[in-house]
Amino acid sequence: MAAGLFISSSNAAQDANINGEHLKVLDGFNPYESDVDTTHMDEDGLDTETIDGTVVDNKVTKEYINNNGDKLELTVGVLNNGKQIQSLNAYGYSKKSIAGKDGYFKTEMDDGRQQYKFQYLKDGKLIKIEAPTEDAISKVIA
């Protein structure tokens, strides 16, 4: 089941608490959109959720945007019933460490802008950050 929500705000600096994980929102980025996706039964059977190939039962994404149109997207995926995600299936990513976190990294164009993507595991949760620069990722998880 998916639910989208448009958020409008003028807060300058803030923190995000997503699925129990605390991430920093960069100065100048304002809430833009929030989305919750959960695994559920549909008419064709089980509808699974994934984050770049890693299966999760629930993922929450919060998207922020600044005045230049740069996006910051924070996603945290979890498994139900206290289960922990043990490994990542980060298709198209390369191993990398950012701000002391070992994970997977890639860059790609999105709407004509270069996006930097990093994902890692923390306490059995998958955390994925998409930002306009690699330095921005470091600041979000520092």
Tab-separated table of C-alpha atoms in Angstrom:
chain	number	residue	atom	x	y	z
A	1	MET	CA	0.000	0.000	0.000
A	2	ALA	CA	1.466	3.358	-0.973
A	3	ALA	CA	0.549	6.787	0.264
A	4	GLY	CA	1.963	10.051	-1.029
A	5	LEU	CA	1.835	13.363	0.769
A	6	PHE	CA	2.833	16.812	-0.432
A	7	ILE	CA	4.439	18.909	2.278
A	8	SER	CA	5.097	22.632	2.087
A	9	SER	CA	7.285	24.323	4.678
A	10	SER	CA	9.851	27.049	5.090
A	11	ASN	CA	11.990	25.467	7.851
A	12	ALA	CA	15.695	26.077	7.169
A	13	ALA	CA	17.513	23.456	9.265
A	14	GLN	CA	15.974	20.320	10.680
A	15	ASP	CA	16.478	16.688	11.437
A	16	ALA	CA	14.558	13.735	10.081
A	17	ASN	CA	13.505	10.731	12.124
A	18	ILE	CA	12.644	7.980	9.647
A	19	ASN	CA	11.746	4.460	10.808
A	20	GLY	CA	13.596	5.201	14.052
A	21	GLU	CA	16.782	6.476	12.358
A	22	HIS	CA	17.977	10.029	12.901
A	23	LEU	CA	19.398	11.796	9.812
A	24	LYS	CA	20.402	15.429	9.352
A	25	VAL	CA	18.630	17.598	6.798
A	26	LEU	CA	20.961	20.129	5.184
A	27	ASP	CA	20.436	23.852	5.691
A	28	GLY	CA	18.348	25.378	2.935
A	29	PHE	CA	16.457	22.165	2.155
A	30	ASN	CA	12.722	22.204	2.823
A	31	PRO	CA	10.262	19.283	3.021
A	32	TYR	CA	8.840	18.478	-0.392
A	33	GLU	CA	7.278	15.029	-0.363
A	34	SER	CA	6.913	12.007	1.889
A	35	ASP	CA	6.071	8.443	0.895
A	36	VAL	CA	5.418	5.216	2.816
A	37	ASP	CA	5.452	1.841	1.039
A	38	THR	CA	4.692	-1.456	2.742
A	39	THR	CA	4.589	-5.063	1.627
A	40	HIS	CA	0.993	-6.207	1.333
A	41	MET	CA	-1.195	-8.861	-0.212
A	42	ASP	CA	-2.803	-7.886	-3.479
A	43	GLU	CA	-4.945	-9.796	-5.981
A	44	ASP	CA	-1.813	-11.344	-7.535
A	45	GLY	CA	-0.285	-12.472	-4.231
A	46	LEU	CA	2.386	-10.827	-2.143
A	47	ASP	CA	3.513	-7.389	-3.316
A	48	THR	CA	7.093	-6.930	-2.100
A	49	GLU	CA	8.939	-3.678	-1.640
A	50	THR	CA	12.597	-3.263	-2.523
A	51	ILE	CA	15.282	-0.637	-2.305
A	52	ASP	CA	17.541	-1.134	-5.337
A	53	GLY	CA	17.126	-4.918	-5.095
A	54	THR	CA	17.111	-5.382	-1.309
A	55	VAL	CA	13.733	-6.650	-0.080
A	56	VAL	CA	12.142	-4.677	2.766
A	57	ASP	CA	8.729	-4.904	4.427
A	58	ASN	CA	8.389	-1.169	4.944
A	59	LYS	CA	10.208	1.835	3.518
A	60	VAL	CA	9.718	5.485	4.331
A	61	THR	CA	11.100	8.175	2.046
A	62	LYS	CA	11.274	11.874	2.816
A	63	GLU	CA	12.265	14.217	0.021
A	64	TYR	CA	13.581	17.745	0.453
A	65	ILE	CA	14.364	20.453	-2.094
A	66	ASN	CA	16.283	23.731	-1.965
A	67	ASN	CA	15.796	27.017	-3.837
A	68	ASN	CA	18.138	25.829	-6.624
A	69	GLY	CA	15.974	22.768	-7.261
A	70	ASP	CA	18.532	20.363	-5.751
A	71	LYS	CA	16.953	17.288	-4.161
A	72	LEU	CA	17.799	15.471	-0.963
A	73	GLU	CA	16.042	12.127	-0.568
A	74	LEU	CA	16.265	10.059	2.623
A	75	THR	CA	14.928	6.486	2.723
A	76	VAL	CA	14.952	3.933	5.529
A	77	GLY	CA	13.802	0.364	4.931
A	78	VAL	CA	13.031	-2.225	7.602
A	79	LEU	CA	11.781	-5.778	7.993
A	80	ASN	CA	8.773	-6.626	10.161
A	81	ASN	CA	8.684	-8.590	13.423
A	82	GLY	CA	12.082	-7.421	14.643
A	83	LYS	CA	13.921	-9.109	11.771
A	84	GLN	CA	17.099	-7.458	10.539
A	85	ILE	CA	18.335	-6.905	7.001
A	86	GLN	CA	21.591	-8.883	6.779
A	87	SER	CA	22.981	-7.793	3.408
A	88	LEU	CA	22.416	-5.365	0.548
A	89	ASN	CA	21.723	-6.178	-3.095
A	90	ALA	CA	22.914	-2.820	-4.374
A	91	TYR	CA	22.682	-3.341	-8.135
A	92	GLY	CA	24.917	-0.933	-10.047
A	93	TYR	CA	26.624	0.371	-6.900
A	94	SER	CA	30.303	0.155	-5.878
A	95	LYS	CA	31.605	-0.446	-2.344
A	96	LYS	CA	32.579	2.767	-0.599
A	97	SER	CA	32.945	4.249	2.878
A	98	ILE	CA	31.470	7.697	3.591
A	99	ALA	CA	31.648	9.404	7.011
A	100	GLY	CA	32.780	6.137	8.580
A	101	LYS	CA	29.881	4.120	7.152
A	102	ASP	CA	30.708	1.176	4.872
A	103	GLY	CA	28.160	0.890	2.108
A	104	TYR	CA	27.514	1.187	-1.597
A	105	PHE	CA	27.733	4.297	-3.780
A	106	LYS	CA	26.834	5.398	-7.293
A	107	THR	CA	26.122	8.522	-9.288
A	108	GLU	CA	23.569	9.031	-12.027
A	109	MET	CA	21.679	11.769	-13.797
A	110	ASP	CA	18.156	12.554	-12.561
A	111	ASP	CA	16.093	15.260	-14.275
A	112	GLY	CA	19.273	16.671	-15.837
A	113	ARG	CA	21.104	16.878	-12.507
A	114	GLN	CA	23.882	14.699	-11.141
A	115	GLN	CA	22.663	12.719	-8.112
A	116	TYR	CA	24.929	10.947	-5.628
A	117	LYS	CA	23.460	7.833	-3.999
A	118	PHE	CA	24.736	5.952	-0.976
A	119	GLN	CA	23.212	3.105	0.985
A	120	TYR	CA	24.352	1.201	4.048
A	121	LEU	CA	23.074	-1.004	6.857
A	122	LYS	CA	22.676	0.234	10.417
A	123	ASP	CA	21.186	-1.935	13.163
A	124	GLY	CA	19.496	-4.179	10.572
A	125	LYS	CA	17.926	-1.239	8.697
A	126	LEU	CA	18.755	-0.123	5.155
A	127	ILE	CA	19.495	3.590	4.920
A	128	LYS	CA	19.677	5.224	1.491
A	129	ILE	CA	20.619	8.832	0.826
A	130	GLU	CA	20.368	10.650	-2.500
A	131	ALA	CA	21.988	14.083	-2.556
A	132	PRO	CA	23.392	16.690	-4.961
A	133	THR	CA	27.000	16.038	-3.812
A	134	GLU	CA	29.011	13.342	-2.035
A	135	ASP	CA	29.885	15.914	0.645
A	136	ALA	CA	26.169	16.421	1.291
A	137	ILE	CA	25.803	12.676	1.971
A	138	SER	CA	28.622	12.885	4.492
A	139	LYS	CA	26.905	15.756	6.311
A	140	VAL	CA	23.562	13.926	6.426
A	141	ILE	CA	25.028	10.869	8.178
A	142	ALA	CA	27.751	12.579	10.247
